[in-house]
PDB file of C-alpha atoms in Angstrom:
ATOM      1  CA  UNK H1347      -1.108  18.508  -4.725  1.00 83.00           C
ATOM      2  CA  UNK H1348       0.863  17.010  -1.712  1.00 94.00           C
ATOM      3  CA  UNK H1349       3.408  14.128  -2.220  1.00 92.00           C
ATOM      4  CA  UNK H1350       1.836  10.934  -1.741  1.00 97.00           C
ATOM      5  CA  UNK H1351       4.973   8.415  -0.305  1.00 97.00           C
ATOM      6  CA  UNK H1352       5.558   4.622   0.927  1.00 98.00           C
ATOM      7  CA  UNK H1353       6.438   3.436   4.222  1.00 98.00           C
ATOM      8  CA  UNK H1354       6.932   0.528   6.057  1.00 98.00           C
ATOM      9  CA  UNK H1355       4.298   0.392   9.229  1.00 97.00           C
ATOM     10  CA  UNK H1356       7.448  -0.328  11.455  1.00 97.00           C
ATOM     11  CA  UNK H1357       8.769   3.179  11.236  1.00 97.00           C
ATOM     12  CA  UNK H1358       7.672   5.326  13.677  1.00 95.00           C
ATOM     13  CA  UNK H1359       4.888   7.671  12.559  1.00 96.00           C
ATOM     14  CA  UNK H1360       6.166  11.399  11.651  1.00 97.00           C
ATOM     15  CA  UNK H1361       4.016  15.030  11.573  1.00 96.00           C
ATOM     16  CA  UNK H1362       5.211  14.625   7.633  1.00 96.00           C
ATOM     17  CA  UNK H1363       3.120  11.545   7.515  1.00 98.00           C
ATOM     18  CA  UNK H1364       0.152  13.266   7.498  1.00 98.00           C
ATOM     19  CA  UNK H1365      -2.810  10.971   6.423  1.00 98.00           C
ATOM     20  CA  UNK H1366      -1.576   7.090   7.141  1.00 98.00           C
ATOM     21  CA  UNK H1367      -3.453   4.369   5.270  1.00 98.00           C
ATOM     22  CA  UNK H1368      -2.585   1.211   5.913  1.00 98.00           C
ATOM     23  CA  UNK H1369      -2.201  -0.951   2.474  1.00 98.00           C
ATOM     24  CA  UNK H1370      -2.352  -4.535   3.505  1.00 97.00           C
ATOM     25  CA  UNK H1371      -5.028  -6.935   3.761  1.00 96.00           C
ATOM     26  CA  UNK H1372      -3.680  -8.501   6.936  1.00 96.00           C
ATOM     27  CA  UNK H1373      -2.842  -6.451   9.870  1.00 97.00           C
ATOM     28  CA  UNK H1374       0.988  -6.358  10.610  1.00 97.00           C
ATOM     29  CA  UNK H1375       2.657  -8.656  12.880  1.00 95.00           C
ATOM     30  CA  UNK H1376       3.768  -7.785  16.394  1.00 95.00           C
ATOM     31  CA  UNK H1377       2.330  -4.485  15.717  1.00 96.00           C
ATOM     32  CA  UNK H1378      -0.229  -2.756  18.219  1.00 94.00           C
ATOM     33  CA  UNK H1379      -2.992  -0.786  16.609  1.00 90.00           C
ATOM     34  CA  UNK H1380      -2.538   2.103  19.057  1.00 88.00           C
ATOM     35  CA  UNK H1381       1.233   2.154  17.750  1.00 91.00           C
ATOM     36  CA  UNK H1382       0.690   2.142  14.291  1.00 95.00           C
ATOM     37  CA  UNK H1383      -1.336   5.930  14.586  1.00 95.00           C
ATOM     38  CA  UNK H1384      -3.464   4.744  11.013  1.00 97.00           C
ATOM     39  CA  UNK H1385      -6.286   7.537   9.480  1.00 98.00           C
ATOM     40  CA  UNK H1386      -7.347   4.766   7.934  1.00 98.00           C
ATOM     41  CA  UNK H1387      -6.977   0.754   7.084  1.00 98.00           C
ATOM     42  CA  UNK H1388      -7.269   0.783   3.330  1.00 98.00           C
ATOM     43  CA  UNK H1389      -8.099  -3.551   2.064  1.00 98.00           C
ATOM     44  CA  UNK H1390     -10.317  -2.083  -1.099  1.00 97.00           C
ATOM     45  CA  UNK H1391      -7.177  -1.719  -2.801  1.00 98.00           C
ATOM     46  CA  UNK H1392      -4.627  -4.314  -2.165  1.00 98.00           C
ATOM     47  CA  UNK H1393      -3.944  -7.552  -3.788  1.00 98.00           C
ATOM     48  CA  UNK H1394      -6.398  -9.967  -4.123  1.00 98.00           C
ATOM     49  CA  UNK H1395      -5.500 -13.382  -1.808  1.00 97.00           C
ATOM     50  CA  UNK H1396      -4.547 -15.280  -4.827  1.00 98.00           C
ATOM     51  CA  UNK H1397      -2.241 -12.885  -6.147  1.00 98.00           C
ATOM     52  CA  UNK H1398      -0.434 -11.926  -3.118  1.00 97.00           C
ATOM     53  CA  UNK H1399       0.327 -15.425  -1.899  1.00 97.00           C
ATOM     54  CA  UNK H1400       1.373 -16.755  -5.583  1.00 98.00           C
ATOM     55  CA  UNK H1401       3.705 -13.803  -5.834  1.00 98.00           C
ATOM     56  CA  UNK H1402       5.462 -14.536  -1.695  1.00 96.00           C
ATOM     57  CA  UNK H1403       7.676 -11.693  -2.135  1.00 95.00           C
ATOM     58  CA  UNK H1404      10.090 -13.493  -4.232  1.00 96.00           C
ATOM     59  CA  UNK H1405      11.516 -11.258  -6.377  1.00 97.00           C
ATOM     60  CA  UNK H1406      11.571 -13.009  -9.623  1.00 98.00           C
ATOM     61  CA  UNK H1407       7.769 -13.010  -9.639  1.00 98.00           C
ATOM     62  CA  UNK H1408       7.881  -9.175  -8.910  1.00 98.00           C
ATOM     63  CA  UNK H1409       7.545  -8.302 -12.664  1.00 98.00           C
ATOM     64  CA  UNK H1410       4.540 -10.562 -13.198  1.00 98.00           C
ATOM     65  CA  UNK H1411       3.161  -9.525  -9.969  1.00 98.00           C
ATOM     66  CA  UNK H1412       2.868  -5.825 -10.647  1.00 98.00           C
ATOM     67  CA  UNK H1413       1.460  -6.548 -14.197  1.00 98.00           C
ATOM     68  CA  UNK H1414      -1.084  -8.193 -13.204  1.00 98.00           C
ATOM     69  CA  UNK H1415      -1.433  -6.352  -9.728  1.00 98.00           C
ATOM     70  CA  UNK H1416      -2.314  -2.979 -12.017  1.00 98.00           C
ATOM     71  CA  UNK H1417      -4.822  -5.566 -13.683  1.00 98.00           C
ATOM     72  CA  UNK H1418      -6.681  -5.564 -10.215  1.00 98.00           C
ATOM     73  CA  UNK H1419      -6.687  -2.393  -9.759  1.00 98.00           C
ATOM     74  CA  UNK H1420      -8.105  -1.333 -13.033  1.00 98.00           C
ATOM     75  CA  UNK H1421     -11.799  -2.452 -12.101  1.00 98.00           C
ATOM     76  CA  UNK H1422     -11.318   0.016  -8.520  1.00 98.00           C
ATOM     77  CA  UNK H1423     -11.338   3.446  -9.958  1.00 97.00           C
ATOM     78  CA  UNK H1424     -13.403   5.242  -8.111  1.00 97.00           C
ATOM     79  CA  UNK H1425     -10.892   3.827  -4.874  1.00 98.00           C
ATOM     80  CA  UNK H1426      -8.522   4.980  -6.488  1.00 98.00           C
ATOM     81  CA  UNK H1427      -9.952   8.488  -7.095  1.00 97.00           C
ATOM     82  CA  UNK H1428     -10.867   8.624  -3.270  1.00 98.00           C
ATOM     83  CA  UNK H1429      -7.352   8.195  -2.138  1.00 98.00           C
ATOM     84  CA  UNK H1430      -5.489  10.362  -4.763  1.00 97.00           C
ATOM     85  CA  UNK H1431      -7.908  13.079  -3.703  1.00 97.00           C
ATOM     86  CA  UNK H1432      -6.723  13.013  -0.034  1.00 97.00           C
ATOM     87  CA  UNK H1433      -3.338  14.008  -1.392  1.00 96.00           C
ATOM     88  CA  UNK H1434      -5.000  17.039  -3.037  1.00 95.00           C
ATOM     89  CA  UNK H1435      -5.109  18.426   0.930  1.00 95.00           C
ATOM     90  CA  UNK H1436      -2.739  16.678   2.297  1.00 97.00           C
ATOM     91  CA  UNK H1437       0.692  14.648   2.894  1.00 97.00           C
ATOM     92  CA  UNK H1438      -0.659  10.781   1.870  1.00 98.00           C
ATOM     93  CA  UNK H1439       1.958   8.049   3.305  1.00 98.00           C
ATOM     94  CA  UNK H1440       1.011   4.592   2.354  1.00 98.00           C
ATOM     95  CA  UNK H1441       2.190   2.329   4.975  1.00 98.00           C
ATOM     96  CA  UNK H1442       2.901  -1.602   3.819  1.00 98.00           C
ATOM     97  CA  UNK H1443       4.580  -4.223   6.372  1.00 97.00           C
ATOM     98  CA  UNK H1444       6.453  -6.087   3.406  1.00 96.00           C
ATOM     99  CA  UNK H1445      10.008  -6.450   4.948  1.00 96.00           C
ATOM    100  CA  UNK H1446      11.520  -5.568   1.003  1.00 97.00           C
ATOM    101  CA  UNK H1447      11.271  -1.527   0.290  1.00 95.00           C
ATOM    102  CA  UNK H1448      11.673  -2.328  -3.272  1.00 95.00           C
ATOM    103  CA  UNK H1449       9.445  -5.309  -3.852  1.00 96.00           C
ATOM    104  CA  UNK H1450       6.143  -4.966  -2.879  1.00 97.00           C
ATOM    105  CA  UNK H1451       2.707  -3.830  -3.794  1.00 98.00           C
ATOM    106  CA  UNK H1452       3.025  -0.430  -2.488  1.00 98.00           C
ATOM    107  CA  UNK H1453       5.367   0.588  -4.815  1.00 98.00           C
ATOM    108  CA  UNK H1454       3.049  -0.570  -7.559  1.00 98.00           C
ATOM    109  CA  UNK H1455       0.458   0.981  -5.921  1.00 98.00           C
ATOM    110  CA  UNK H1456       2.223   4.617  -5.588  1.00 98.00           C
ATOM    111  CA  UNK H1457       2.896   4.035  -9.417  1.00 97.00           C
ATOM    112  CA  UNK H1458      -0.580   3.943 -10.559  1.00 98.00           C
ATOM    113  CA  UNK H1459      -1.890   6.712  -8.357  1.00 97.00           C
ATOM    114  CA  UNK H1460       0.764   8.789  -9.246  1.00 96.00           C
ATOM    115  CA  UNK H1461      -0.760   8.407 -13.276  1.00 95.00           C
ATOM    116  CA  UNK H1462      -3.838   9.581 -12.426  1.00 93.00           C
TER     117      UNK H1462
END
C-alpha cells in the first residue's frame, strides 16, 4: 500500500505525487489545466452543491460539515473502492484548491479512505 496524501493544486506537482486527482467540483481559479499535471479530475466524490456552499469554509461549520460530508459519501462505495485501489500501486495525492490546509473536504476525504 502507498501513502495516499492532500495537497493544495497550487503547489507545484512533484515525482512523489504520483497519481494526482483533482477533488473539487469546480476547477481552480487562475489555474491552467496544462499546469495543474492531473491523472485525473475526480467530481464523483466531492461535496454535494448544497453542502459545500452552506459549509463556505468557515470553520465553525467544519464539524457539522465533515459529519455530514462522510454521510455523502456513504452511498459512493464502490468510488471509493476505485480510488483507494490506485494507492495499492501507487503514490495517491489528492489535490483540493481550498485556501485552509486544515479545513476542508480533503482532509475528510483522506479520513474515510484511509478506514477502508
Amino acid at each position: 500500500m502507498y501513502p495516499i496524501k492532500i495537497k493544495r493544486i497550487y503547489e507545484a506537482p512533484e515525482p512523489e505525487d504520483g497519481y494526482r486527482m483533482l477533488v473539487d467540483r469546480l476547477w481552480p481559479r487562475g489555474l491552467k489545466k496544462e499546469v495543474a499535471a492531473l491523472d485525473e479530475w475526480n467530481k464523483d466524490i466531492v461535496p454535494s452543491t448544497e453542502l459545500r456552499k452552506w459549509f463556505g469554509h468557515k470553520p465553525e461549520n467544519f464539524e457539522r460539515f465533515s459529519e455530514l460530508y462522510k454521510i455523502e459519501l456513504a452511498a459512493k462505495g464502490d468510488e471509493l473502492k476505485r480510488v483507494f485501489a490506485l494507492a495499492e500501486t501507487q503514490n495517491l495525492t489528492l489535490l483540493y484548491a481550498a485556501k485552509s490546509t486544515t479545513i476542508n473536504h480533503a482532509r475528510v476525504l483522506l479520513e474515510v479512505l484511509n478506514s477502508l
